[in-house]
Short mmCIF file of C-alpha atoms in Angstrom, two decimals:
data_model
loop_
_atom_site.label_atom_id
_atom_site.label_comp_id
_atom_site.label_asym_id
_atom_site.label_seq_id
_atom_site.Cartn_x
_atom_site.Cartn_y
_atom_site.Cartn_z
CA UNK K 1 0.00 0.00 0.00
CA UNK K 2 1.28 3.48 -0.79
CA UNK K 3 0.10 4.63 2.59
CA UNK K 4 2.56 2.32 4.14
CA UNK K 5 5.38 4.42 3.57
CA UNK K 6 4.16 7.46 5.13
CA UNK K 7 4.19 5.02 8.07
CA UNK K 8 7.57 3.03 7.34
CA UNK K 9 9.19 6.48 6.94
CA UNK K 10 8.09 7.76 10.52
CA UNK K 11 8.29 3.83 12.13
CA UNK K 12 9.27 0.82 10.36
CA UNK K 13 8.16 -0.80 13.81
CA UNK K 14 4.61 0.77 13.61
CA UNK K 15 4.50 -0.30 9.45
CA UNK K 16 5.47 -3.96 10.42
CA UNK K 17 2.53 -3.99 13.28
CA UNK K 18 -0.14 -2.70 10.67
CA UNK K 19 1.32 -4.65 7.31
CA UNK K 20 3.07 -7.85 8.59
CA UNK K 21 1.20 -8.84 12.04
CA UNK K 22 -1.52 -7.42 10.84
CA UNK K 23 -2.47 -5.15 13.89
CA UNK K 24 -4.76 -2.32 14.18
CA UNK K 25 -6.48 -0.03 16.67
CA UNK K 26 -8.01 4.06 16.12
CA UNK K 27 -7.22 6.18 18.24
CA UNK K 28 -8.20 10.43 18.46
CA UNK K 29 -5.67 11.14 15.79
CA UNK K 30 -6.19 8.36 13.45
CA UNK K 31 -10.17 9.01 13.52
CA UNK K 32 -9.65 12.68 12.68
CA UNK K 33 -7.56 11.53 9.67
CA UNK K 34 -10.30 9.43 8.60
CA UNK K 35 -13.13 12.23 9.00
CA UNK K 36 -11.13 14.57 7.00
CA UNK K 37 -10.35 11.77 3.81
CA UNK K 38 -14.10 10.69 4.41
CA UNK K 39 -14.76 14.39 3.37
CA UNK K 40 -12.83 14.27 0.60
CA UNK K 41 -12.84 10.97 -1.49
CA UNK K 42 -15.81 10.04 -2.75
CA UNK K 43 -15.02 7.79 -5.91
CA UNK K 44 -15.91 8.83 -9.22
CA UNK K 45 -16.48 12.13 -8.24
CA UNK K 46 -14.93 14.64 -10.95
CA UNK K 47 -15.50 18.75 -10.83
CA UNK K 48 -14.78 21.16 -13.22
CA UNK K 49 -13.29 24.80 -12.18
CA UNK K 50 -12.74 26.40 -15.25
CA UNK K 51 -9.34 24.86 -16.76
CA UNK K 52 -8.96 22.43 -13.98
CA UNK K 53 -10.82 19.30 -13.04
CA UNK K 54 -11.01 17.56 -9.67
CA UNK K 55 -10.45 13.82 -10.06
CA UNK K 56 -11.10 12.39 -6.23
CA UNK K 57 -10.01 9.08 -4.63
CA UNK K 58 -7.82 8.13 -8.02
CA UNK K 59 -7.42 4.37 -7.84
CA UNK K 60 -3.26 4.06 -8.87
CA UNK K 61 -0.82 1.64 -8.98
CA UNK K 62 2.57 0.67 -9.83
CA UNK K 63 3.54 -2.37 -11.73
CA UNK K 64 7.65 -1.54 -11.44
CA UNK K 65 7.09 -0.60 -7.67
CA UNK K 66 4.70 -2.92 -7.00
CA UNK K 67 2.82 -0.83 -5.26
CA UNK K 68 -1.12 0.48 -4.82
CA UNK K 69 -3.22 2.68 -3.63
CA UNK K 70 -5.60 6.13 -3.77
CA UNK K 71 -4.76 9.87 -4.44
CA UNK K 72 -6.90 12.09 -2.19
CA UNK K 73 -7.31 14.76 -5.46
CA UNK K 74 -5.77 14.29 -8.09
CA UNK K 75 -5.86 18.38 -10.60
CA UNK K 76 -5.84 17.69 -13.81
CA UNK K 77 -4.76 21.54 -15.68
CA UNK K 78 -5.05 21.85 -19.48
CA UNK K 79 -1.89 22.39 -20.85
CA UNK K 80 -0.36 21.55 -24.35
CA UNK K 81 2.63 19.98 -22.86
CA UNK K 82 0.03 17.11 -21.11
CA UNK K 83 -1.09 14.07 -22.02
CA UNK K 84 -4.55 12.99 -23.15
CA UNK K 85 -7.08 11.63 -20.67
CA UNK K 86 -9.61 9.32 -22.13
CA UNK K 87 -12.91 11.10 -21.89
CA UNK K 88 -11.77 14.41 -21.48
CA UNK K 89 -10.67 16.63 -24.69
CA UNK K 90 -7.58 18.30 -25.02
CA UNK K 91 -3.83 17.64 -23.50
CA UNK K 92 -3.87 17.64 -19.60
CA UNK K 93 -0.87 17.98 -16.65
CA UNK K 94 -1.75 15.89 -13.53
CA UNK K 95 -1.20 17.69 -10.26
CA UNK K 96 -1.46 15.42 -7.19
CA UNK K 97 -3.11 17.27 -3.75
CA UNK K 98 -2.56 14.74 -0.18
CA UNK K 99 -4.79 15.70 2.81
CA UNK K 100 -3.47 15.48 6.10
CA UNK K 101 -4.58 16.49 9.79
CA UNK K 102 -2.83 18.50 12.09
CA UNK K 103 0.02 20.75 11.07
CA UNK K 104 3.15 19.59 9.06
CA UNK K 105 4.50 17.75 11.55
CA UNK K 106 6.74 15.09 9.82
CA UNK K 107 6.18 16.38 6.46
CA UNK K 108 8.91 14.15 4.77
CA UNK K 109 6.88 10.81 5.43
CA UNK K 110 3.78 12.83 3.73
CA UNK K 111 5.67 13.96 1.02
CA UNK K 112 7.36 10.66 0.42
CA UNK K 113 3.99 9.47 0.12
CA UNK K 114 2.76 12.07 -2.11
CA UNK K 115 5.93 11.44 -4.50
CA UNK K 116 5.26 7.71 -4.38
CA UNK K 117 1.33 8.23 -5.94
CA UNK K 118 2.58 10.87 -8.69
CA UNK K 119 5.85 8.07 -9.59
CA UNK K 120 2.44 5.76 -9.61
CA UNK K 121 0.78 8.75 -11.74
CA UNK K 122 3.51 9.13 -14.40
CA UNK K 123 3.86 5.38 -15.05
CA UNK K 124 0.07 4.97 -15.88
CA UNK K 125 -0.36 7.74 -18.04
CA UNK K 126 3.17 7.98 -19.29
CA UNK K 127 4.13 11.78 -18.37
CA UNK K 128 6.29 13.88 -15.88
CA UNK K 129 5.10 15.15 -12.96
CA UNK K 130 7.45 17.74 -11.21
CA UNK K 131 5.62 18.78 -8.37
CA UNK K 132 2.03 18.28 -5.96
CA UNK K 133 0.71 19.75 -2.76
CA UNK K 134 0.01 18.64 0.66
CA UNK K 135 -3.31 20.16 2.33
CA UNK K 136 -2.78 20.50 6.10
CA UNK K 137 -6.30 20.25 8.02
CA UNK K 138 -5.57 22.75 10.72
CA UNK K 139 -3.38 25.31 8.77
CA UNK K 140 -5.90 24.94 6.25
CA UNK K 141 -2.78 25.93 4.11
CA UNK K 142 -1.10 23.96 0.76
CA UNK K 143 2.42 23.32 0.65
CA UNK K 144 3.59 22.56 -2.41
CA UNK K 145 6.26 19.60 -3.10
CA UNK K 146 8.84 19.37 -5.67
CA UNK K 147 9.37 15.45 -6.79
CA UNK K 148 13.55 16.14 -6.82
CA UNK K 149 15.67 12.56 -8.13
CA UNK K 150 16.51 12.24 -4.12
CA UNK K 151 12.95 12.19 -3.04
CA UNK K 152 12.38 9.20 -5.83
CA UNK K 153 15.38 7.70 -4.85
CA UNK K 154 14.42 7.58 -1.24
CA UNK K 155 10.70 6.22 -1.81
CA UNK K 156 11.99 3.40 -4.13
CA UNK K 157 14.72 2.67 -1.27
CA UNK K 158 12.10 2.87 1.17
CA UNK K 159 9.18 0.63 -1.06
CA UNK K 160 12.34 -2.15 -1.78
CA UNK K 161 12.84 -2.64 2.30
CA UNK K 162 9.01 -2.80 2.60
CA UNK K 163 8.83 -5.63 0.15
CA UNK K 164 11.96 -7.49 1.89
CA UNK K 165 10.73 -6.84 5.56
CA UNK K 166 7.01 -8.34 4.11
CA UNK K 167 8.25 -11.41 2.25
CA UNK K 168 10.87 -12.40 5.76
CA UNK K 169 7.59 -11.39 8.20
CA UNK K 170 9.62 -9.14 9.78
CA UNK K 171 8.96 -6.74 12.46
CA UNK K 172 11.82 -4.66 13.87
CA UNK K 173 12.24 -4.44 17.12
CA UNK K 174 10.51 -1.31 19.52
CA UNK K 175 12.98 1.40 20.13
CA UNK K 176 11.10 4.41 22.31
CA UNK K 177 11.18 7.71 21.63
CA UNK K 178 8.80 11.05 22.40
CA UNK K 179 6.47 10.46 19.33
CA UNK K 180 5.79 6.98 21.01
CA UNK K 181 2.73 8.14 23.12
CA UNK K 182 0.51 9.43 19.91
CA UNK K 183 0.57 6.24 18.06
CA UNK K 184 -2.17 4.06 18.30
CA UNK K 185 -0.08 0.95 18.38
CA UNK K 186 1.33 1.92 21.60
CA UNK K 187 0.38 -0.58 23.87
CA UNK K 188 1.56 -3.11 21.06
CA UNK K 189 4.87 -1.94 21.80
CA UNK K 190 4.78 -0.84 25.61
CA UNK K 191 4.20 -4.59 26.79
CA UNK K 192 7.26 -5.92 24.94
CA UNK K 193 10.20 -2.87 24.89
CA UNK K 194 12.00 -5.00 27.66
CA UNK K 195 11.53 -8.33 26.61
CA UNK K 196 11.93 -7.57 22.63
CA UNK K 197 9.02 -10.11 21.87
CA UNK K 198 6.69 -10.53 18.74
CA UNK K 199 3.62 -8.13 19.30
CA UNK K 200 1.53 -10.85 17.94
CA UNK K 201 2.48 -12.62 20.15
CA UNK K 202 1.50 -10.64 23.00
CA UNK K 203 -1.68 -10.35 21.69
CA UNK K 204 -2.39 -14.25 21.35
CA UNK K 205 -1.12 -14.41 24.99
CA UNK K 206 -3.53 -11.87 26.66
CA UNK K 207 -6.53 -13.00 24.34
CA UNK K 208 -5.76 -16.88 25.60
CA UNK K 209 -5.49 -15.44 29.50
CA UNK K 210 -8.98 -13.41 28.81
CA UNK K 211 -10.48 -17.33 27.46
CA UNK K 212 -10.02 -18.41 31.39
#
């Protein structure tokens, strides 16, 4: 999944919980960041401002990468230096716009993830794409993102240990640090920073303790 490394860039740890164990829970933060992408996909939906159409929740994928998932917007501008989109008539240049809660806190995770859907975006409809915007929910603010060769480079380093850390079912071990406290997969971690165990495996012990 694309969104995976917004998370592998902040915490390989927390990635492994969600991708490879296959843990989950919400918490405050994660909920908001639902409610404000609940706002804005809504698939198919397509609005025209002029020159620019609104393409949300843009299924994309990657077959080089091996990677999938949704843009949050994706702008398509007419321009004569685009590329056609089937439907539409005239040459278009596809802008990709992330939404995010909070304030840019972290913003290289978010805009490795935002260069990893338009690398996903130029491979499917065969054109450049120099640039997109993240949308921060309480700055209410864009900040745009240039897609330089070391941000690629760093999202295809970044996808190629997600793929190896998948296919060994690894999860790295829990290494505590300040940001610890807002992730939802706290208590995953808490329970096992001394004794370096499997999170799973925690898990499968308090759910067979809770059976007697």
């Amino acid at each position: 999944m694309i969104s995976g490394i917004n998370h592998f860039a902040f915490c390989r740890r927390s990635w492994a919980l969600v991708h490879v164990e296959q843990l989950w829970k919400e918490n405050v933060f994660t909920l908001e960041g639902e409610y404000m992408h609940e706002r804005v996909h809504d698939a198919g939906f397509t609005e025209s401002r002029g020159s620019v159409i609104l393409s949300r929740a843009m299924p994309v994928m990657s077959q080089r990468l091996r990677i999938t998932g949704e843009c949050d917007m994706v702008e398509l501008h007419r321009d004569p230096g685009g590329v056609p989109i089937r439907g539409r008539d005239g040459l278009w240049r596809l802008y990709p716009v992330e939404y995010k809660r909070g304030k840019p806190v972290g913003k290289e995770a978010d805009e490795l993830q935002l260069c990893a859907q338009a690398m996903c975006l130029e491979e499917m409809f065969v054109t450049d794409i120099p640039k997109g915007a993240l949308f921060y929910g309480d700055t209410r603010h864009r900040e745009t993102v240039a897609f330089s060769e070391e941000k690629r480079a760093l999202v295809e380093k970044y996808i190629g240990e997600m793929h190896a850390y998948f296919e060994r079912g690894y999860t790295p071990k829990p290494r505590k640090g300040k940001a610890c406290r807002n992730c939802s997969l706290y208590e995953f971690c808490a329970p096992v920073f001394d004794a370096q165990t499997s999170a799973a495996g925690y898990v499968k012990r308090k759910t067979e303790e809770d059976e007697f």
